Coordinates of C-alpha atoms and ligand atoms in Angstrom, one line a residue:
X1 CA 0.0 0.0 0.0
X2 CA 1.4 3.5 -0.8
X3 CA 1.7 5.8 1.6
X4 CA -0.2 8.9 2.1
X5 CA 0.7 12.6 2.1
X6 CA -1.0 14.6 5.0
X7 CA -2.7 16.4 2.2
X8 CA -4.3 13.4 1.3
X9 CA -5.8 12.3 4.9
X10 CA -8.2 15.2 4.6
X11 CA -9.6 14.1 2.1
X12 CA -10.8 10.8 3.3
X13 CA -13.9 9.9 5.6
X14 CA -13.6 9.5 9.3
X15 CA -13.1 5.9 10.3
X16 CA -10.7 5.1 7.5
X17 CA -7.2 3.1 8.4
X18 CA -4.4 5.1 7.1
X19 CA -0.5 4.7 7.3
X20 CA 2.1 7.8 6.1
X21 CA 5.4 9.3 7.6
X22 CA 6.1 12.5 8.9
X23 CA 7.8 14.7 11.5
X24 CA 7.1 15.1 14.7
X25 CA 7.0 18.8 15.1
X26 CA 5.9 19.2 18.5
X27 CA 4.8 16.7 21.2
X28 CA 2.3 18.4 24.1
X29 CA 0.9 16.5 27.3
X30 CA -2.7 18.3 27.7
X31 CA -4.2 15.8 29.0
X32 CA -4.2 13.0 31.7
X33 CA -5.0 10.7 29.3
X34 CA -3.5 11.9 26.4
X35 CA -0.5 13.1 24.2
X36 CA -0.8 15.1 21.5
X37 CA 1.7 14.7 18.5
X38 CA 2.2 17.5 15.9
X39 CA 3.3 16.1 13.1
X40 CA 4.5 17.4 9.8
X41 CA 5.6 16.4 6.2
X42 CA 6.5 19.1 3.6
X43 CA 3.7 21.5 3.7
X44 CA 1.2 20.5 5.5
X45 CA 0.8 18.8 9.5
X46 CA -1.9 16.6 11.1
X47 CA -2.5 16.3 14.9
X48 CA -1.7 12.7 16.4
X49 CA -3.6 11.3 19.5
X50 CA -1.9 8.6 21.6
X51 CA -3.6 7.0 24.2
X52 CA -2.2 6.8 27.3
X53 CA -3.3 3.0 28.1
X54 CA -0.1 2.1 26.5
X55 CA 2.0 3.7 28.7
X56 CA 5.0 1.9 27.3
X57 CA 4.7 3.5 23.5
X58 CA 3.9 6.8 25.0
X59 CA 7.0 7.0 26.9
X60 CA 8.9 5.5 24.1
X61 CA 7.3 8.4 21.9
X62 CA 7.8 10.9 24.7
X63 CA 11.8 10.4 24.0
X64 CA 12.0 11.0 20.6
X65 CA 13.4 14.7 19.4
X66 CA 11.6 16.6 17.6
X67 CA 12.5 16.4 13.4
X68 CA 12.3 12.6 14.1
X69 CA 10.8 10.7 11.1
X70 CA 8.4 8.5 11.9
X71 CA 5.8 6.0 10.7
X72 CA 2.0 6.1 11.7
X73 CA -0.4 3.7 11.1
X74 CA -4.1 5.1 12.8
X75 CA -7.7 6.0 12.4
X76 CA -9.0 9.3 11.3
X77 CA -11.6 10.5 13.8
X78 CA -13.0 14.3 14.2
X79 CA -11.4 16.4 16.5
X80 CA -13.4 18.4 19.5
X81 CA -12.7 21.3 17.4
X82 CA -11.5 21.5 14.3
X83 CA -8.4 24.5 13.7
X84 CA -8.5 23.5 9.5
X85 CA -6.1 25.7 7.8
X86 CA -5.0 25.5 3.7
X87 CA -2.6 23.4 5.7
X88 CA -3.2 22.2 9.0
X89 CA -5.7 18.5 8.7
X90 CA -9.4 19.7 9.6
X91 CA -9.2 15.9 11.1
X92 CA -6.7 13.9 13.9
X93 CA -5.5 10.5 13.9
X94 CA -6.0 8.2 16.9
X95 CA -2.3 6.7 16.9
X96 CA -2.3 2.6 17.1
X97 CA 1.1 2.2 16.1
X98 CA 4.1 4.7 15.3
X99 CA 7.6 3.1 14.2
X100 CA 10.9 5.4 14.0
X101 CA 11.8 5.4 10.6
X102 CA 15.1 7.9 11.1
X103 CA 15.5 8.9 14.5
X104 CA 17.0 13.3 14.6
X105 CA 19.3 14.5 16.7
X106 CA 18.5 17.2 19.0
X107 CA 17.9 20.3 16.7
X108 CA 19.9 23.6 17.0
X109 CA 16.4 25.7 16.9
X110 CA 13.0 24.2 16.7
X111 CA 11.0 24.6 13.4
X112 CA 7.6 24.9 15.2
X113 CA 8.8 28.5 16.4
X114 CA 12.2 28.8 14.0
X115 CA 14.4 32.2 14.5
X116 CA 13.3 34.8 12.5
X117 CA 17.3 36.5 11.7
X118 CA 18.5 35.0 8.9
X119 CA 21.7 34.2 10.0
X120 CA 20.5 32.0 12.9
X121 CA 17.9 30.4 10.5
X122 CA 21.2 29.4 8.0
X123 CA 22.9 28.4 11.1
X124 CA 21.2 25.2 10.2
X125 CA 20.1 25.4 6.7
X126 CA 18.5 21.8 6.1
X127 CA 16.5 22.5 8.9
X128 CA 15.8 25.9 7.9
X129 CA 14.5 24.6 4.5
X130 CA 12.2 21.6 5.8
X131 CA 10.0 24.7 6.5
X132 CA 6.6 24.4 5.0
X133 CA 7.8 28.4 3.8
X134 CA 10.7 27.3 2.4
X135 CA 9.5 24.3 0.4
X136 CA 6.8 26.4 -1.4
X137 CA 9.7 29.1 -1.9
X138 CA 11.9 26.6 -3.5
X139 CA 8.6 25.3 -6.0
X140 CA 8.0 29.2 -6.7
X141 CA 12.0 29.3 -7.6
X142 CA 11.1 26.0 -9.7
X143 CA 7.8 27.3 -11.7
X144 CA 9.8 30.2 -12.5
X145 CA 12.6 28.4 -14.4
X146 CA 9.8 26.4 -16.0
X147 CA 7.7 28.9 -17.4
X148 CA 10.6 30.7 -18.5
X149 CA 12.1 27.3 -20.4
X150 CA 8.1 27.1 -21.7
X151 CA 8.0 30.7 -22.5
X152 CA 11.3 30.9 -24.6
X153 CA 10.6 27.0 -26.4
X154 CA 7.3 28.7 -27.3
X155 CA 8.9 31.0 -28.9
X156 CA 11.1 29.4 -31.2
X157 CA 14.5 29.8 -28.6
X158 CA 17.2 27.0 -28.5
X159 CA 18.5 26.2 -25.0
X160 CA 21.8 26.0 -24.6
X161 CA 24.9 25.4 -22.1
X162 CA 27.7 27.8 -22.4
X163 CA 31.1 27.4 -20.8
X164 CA 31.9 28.4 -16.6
X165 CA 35.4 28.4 -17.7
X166 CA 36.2 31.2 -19.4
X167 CA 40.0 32.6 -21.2
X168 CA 38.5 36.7 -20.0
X169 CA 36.8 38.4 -18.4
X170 CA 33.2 38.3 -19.6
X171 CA 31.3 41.1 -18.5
X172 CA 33.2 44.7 -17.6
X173 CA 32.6 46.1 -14.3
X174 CA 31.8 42.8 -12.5
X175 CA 34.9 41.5 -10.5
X176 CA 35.6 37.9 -11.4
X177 CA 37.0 34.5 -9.6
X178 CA 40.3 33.6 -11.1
X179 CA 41.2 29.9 -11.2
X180 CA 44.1 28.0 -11.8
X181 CA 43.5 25.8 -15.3
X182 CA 46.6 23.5 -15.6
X183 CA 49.0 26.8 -15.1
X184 CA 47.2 28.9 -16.9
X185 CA 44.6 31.7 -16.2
X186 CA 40.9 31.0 -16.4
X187 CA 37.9 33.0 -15.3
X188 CA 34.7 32.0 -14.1
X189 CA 31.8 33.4 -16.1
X190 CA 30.5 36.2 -15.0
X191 CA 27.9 35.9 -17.4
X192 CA 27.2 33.8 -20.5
X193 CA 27.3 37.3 -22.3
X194 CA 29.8 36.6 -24.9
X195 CA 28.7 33.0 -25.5
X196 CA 25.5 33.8 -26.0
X197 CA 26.2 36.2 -28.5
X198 CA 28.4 33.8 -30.3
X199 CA 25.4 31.8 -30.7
X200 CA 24.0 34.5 -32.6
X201 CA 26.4 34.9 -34.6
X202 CA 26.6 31.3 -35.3
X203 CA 23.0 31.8 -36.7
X204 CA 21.0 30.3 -33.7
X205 CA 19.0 32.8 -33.5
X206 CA 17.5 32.4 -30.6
X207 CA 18.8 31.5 -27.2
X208 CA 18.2 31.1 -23.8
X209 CA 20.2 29.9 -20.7
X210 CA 19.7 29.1 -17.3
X211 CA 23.1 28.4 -15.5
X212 CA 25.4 29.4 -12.9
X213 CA 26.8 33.3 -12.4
X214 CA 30.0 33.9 -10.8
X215 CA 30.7 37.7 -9.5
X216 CA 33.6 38.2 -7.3
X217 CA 31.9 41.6 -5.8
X218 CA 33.0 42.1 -2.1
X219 CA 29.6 43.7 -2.0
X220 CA 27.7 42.5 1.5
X221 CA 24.3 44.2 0.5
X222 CA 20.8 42.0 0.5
X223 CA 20.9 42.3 -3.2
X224 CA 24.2 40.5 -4.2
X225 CA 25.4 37.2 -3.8
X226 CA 29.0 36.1 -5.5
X227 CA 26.7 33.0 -7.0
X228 CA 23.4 33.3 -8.4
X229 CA 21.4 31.7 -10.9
X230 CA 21.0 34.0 -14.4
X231 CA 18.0 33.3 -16.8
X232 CA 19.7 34.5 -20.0
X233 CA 18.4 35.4 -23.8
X234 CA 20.0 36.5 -27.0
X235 CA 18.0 37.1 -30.0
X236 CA 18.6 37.9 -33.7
X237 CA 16.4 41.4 -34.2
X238 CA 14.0 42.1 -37.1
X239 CA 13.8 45.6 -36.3
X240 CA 14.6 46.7 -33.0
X241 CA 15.8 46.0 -29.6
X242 CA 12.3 46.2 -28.0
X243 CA 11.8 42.7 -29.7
X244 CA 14.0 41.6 -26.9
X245 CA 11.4 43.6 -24.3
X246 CA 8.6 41.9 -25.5
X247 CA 9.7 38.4 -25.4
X248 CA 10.6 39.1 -21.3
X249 CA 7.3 40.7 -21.1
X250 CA 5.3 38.0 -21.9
X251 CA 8.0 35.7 -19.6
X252 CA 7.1 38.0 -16.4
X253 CA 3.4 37.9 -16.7
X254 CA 3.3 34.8 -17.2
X255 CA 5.5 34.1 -14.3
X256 CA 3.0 36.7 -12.2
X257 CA 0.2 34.7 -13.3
X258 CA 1.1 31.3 -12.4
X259 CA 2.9 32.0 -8.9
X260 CA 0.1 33.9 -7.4
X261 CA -2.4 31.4 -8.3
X262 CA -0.4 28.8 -6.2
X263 CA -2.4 27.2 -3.3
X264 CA 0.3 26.9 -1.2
X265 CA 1.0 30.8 -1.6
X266 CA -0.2 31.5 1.5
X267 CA 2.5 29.8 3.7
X268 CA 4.8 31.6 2.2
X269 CA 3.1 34.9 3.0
X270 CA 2.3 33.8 6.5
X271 CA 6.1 34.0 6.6
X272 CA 7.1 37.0 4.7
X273 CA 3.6 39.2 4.4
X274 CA 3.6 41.1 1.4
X275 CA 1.5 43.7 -0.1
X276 CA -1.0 43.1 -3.5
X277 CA 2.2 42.8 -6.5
X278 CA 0.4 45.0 -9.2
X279 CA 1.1 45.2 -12.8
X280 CA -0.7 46.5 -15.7
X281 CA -2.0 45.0 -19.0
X282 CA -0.2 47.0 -21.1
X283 CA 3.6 47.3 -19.6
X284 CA 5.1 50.6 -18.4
X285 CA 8.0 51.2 -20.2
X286 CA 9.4 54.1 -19.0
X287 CA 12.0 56.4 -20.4
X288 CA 15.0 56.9 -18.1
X289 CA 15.2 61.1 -18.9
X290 CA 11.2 60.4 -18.1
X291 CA 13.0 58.9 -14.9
X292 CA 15.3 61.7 -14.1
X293 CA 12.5 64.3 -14.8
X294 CA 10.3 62.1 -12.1
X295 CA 12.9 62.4 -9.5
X296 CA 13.8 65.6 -9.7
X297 CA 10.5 67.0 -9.8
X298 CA 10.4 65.1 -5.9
X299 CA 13.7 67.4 -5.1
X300 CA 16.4 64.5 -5.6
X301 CA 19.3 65.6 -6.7
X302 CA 20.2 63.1 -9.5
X303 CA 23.1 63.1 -11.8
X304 CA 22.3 62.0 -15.7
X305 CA 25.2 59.2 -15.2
X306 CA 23.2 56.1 -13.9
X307 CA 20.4 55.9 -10.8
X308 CA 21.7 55.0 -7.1
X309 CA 20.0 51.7 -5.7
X310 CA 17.7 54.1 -3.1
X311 CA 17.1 56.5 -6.6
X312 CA 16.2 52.9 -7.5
X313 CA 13.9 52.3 -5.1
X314 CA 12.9 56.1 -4.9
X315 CA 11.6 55.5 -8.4
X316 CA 9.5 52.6 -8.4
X317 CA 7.5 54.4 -5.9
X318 CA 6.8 57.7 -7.6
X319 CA 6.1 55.1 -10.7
X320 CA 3.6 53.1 -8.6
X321 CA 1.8 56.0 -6.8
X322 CA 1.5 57.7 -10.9
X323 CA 0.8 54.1 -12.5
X324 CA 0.0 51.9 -10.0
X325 CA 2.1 49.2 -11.0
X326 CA 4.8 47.2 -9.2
X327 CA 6.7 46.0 -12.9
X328 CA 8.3 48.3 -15.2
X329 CA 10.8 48.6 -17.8
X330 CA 13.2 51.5 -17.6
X331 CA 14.3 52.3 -21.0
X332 CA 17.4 54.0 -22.7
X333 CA 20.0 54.5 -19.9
X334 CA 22.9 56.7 -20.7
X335 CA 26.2 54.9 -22.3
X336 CA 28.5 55.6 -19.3
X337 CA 26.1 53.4 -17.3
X338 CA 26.3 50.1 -19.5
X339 CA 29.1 47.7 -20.7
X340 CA 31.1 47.5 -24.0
X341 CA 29.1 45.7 -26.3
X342 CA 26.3 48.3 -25.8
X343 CA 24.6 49.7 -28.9
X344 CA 24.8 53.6 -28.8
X345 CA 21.4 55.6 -29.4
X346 CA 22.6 56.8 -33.0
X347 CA 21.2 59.9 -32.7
X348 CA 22.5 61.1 -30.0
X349 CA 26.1 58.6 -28.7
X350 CA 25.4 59.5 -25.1
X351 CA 22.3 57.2 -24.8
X352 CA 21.7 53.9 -25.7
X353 CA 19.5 51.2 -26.7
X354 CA 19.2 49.7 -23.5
X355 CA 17.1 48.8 -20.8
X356 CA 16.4 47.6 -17.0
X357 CA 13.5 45.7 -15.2
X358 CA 12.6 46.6 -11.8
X359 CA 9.8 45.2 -10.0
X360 CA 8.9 47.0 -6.4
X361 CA 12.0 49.1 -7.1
X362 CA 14.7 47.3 -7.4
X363 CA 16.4 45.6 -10.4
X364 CA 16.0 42.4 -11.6
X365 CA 17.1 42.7 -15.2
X366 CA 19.5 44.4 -17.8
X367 CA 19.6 44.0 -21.5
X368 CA 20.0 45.7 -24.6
X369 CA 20.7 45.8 -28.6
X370 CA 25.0 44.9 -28.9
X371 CA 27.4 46.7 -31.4
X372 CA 27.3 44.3 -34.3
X373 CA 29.3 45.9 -36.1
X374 CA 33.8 44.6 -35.8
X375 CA 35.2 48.4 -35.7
X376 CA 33.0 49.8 -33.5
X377 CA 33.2 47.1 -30.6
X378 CA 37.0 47.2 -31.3
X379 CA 36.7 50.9 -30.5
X380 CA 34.5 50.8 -27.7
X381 CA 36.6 48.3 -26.1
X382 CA 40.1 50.2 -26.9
X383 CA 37.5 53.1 -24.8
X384 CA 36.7 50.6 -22.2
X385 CA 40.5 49.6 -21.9
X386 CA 39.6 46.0 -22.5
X387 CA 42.4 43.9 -23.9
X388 CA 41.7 42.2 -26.9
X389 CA 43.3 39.1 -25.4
X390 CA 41.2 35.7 -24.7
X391 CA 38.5 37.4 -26.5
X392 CA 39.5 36.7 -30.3
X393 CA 36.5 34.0 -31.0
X394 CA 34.2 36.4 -29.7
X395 CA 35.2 39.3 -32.1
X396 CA 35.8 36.2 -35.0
X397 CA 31.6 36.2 -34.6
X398 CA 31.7 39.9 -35.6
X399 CA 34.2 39.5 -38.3
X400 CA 32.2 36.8 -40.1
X401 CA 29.2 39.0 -40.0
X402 CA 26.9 38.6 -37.2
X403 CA 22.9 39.6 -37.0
X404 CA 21.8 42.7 -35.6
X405 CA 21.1 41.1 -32.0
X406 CA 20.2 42.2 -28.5
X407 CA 19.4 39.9 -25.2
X408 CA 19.2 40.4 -21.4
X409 CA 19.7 38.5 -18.7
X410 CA 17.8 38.3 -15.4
X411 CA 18.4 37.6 -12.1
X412 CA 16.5 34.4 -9.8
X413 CA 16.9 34.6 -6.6
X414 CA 15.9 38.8 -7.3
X415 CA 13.0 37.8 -9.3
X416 CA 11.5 35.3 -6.2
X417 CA 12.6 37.8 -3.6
X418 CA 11.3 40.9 -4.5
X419 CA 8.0 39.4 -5.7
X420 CA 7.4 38.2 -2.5
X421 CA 9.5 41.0 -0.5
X422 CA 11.7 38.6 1.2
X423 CA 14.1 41.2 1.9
X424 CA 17.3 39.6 1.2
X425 CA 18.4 37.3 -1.9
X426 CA 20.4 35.0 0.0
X427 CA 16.7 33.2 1.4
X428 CA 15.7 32.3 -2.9
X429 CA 19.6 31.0 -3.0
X430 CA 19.9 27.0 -1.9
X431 CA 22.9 26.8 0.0
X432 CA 23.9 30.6 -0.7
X433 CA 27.9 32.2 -1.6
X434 CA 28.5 35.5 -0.5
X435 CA 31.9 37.2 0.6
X436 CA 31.6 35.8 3.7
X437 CA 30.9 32.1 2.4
X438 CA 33.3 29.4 2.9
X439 CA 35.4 28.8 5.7
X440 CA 38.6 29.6 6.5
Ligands
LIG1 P1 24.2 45.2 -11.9 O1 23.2 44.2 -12.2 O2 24.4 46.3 -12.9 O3 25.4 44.6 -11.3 P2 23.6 45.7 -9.2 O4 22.2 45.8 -8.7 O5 24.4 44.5 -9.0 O6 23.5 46.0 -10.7 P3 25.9 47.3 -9.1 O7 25.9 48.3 -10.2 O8 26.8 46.1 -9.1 O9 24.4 47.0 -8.8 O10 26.2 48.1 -7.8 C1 25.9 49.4 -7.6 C2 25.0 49.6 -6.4 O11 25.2 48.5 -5.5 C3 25.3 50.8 -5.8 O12 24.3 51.7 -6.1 C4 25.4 50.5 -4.3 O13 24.3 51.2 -3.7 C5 25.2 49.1 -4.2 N1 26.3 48.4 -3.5 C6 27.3 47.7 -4.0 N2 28.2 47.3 -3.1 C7 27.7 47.6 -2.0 C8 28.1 47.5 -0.6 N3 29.2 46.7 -0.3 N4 27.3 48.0 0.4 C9 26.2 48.7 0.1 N5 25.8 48.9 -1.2 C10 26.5 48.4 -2.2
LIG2 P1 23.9 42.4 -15.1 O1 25.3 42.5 -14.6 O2 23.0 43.6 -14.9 O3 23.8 42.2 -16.7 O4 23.2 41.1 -14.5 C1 21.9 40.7 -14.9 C2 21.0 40.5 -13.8 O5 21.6 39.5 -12.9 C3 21.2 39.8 -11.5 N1 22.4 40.1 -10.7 C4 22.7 39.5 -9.5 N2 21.9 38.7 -8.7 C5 22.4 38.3 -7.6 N3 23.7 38.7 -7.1 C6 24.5 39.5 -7.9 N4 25.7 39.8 -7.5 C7 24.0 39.9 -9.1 N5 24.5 40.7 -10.1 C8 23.5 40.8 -11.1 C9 20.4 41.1 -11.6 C10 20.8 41.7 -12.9 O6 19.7 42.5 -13.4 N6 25.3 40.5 -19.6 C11 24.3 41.3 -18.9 C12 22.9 41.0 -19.3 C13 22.6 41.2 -20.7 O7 22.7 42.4 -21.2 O8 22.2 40.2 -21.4 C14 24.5 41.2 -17.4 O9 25.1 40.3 -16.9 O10 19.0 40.6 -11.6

């Protein structure tokens, strides 16, 4: 017989045998006749009832930690009164047998009333993440990669795998991990940037990634981690770079769509309340002078080079108040604030065709058209003082004649925080990296 989830036991009538595993999350004594067993499986907990006529189980029971796995076997029955929740069992189970499947040592924190600093919660990170708020975060993480592989396949993209290991640098301004490769230099990407756009000029196309970033930024901030996961596109353009905007457009909402219609939604914002995430039918793409003229008009003092993160954040709420949306795009930043391989506004040099996402303020994406053409990316790296060394396949592409292309590539762990205002990035991250990572 297959075992069943607590999710399941509700739906069958009182009086029926049933047999699954859990956790024991709490054990009470409320009674002289009585224990009471919380017990748990991913999402969603049942109370147990043990009988105190078998005095030997229950003290047997009573000695077991809590995170112990165990095995019931037991009768449904209805409770005196019922607490249902979306997932707490609206029924108990009278206990006849209970077997330890995997017995847990004593526990550094308990997960019925877990510490709410994060460092004390990734003190002990298995435990943290046995959390019924962590395993719907890490499905919400999941659906996110899936609709975007759906979203891109739909739409004609080729997925591909491009090399960690890398003979330069591959994205200016990012610091980068150096590694030693046989007694040579190597790099670790700091974004599939380059091979992506050799794709394109290999005529894919169309292509998407989803694969490991490396940044070697000593930056200790809630936004950055040294490792994150990058959702990444590069496209061929018909006409212009907004092509690239409206292929993450349609990723996004349909991302918005299918996370807040989860059921289990609701344990995660039991955790970290949020307010209503707004967007708007037709998307807000905003200009960043638009942007400029916005801020200063609140009395900010901003300079026309790039926007500060609290400009950032200053933004999205003048945006949302004006709009009422949580998810823009901010369009056309000026060229000092964007990489190399940017394509310059050819009207005025200054600007460029380039963009950001930001959803409640903060960024979660950058893309843009690329220089296509061999002299001018020459140029502008010569400008950007980047060495034409370990980068000769990548300007080969250009050489041969590549597409007029743009792309963009998002951040994960941003997207799932800042949708559900987590606060910090390292919670959507697995087993996290930041500067302080590692031990000595
Ligand atoms: P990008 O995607 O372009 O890298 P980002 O969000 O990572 O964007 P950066 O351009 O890398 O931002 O960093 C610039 C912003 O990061 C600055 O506005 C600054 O506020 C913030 N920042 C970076 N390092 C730190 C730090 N150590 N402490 C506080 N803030 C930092
Ligand atoms: P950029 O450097 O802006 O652009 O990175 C793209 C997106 O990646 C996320 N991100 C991060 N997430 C967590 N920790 C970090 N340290 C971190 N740094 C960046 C953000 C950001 O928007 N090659 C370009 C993209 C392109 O033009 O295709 C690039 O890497 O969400």
């Amino acid at each position: 017989n297959e075992l069943n989830t607590i999710a399941q036991l509700d739906k069958l009538p009182i009086g029926t045998e049933v047999d699954f595993r859990a956790r024991i999350h709490t054990q009470r004594q409320l009674s002289k006749a009585l224990d009471f067993l919380l017990l748990r499986d991913q999402t969603h907990s049942i109370q147990g009832v043990l009988s105190r006529e078998n005095m030997d189980m229950v003290k047997w029971v009573q000695k077991l930690n809590p995170e112990s796995l165990v095995q019931v076997h037991g009768v449904l029955k209805e409770p005196p009164e019922p607490i249902r929740s979306a997932t707490h069992s609206g029924v108990e189970v009278d206990i006849d047998s209970i077997y330890l499947v995997n017995a847990a040592a004593s526990a550094p924190f308990s997960n019925y009333k877990p510490p709410e600093s994060l460092r004390n919660r990734m003190s002990s990170r298995i435990l943290d993440l046995r959390h019924p708020s962590n395993q719907v975060l890490f499905r919400v993480r999941s659906l996110v990669t899936r609709v975007f592989r759906e979203t891109m396949e739909n739409k004609g993209f080729v997925e591909i795998n491009t090399p960690k290991l890398q003979p330069a640098a591959t994205e200016s301004g990012a610091a980068v991990f150096k590694v030693n490769y046989f007694g040579r230099n190597a790099f670790l990407a700091q974004s599939p940037q380059l091979a992506k756009q050799m794709c394109v000029s290999a005529d894919f196309r169309r292509v998407f990634e989803v694969g490991p970033v490396f940044r070697a930024e000593n930056s200790n901030t809630h936004r950055h981690l040294t490792e994150y996961t990058g959702l990444d596109i590069e496209m061929a353009i018909d006409e212009d770079y907004h092509e690239v905007i409206w292929v993450l457009d349609d990723f996004l909402k349909a991302v918005f769509e299918a996370v807040y219609s989860l059921p289990e939604i609701e344990l995660l914002q039991k955790r970290w309340p949020s307010s209503e995430f707004k967007w708007l039918e037709e998307t807000l793409v905003l200009d960043f002078k638009e942007g400029l003229r916005m801020l200063r008009e609140d009395g900010r003092d901003v300079e026309e080079e790039d926007l500060s993160t609290p400009d950032e954040i200053r933004l999205g709420q003048l945006v949302k108040e004006k709009y009422g949306t949580d998810y823009y795009i901010l369009d056309k930043f000026p060229a000092n604030a964007r990489p190399f391989y940017t394509h310059r506004d050819p009207e005025d040099r200054n600007w460029t065709r380039s963009f950001d996402i930001f959803i409640r303020g903060q960024e979660i994406c950058s893309g843009g058209q690329r220089i296509h053409d061999p002299d001018e990316l020459r140029t502008n790296m010569l400008a950007a003082g980047i060495s034409e060394d370990g980068m000769e396949d990548y300007l080969a592409g250009f050489d041969l004649g590549a597409p007029p292309h743009a792309g963009a590539g998002l951040g994960l762990e941003r997207i799932v925080s800042w949708m559900f205002e987590l606060g910090d990035v390292r919670y959507a991250s697995l087993f996290h990296r930041d500067p302080k990572s590692l031990p000595e």
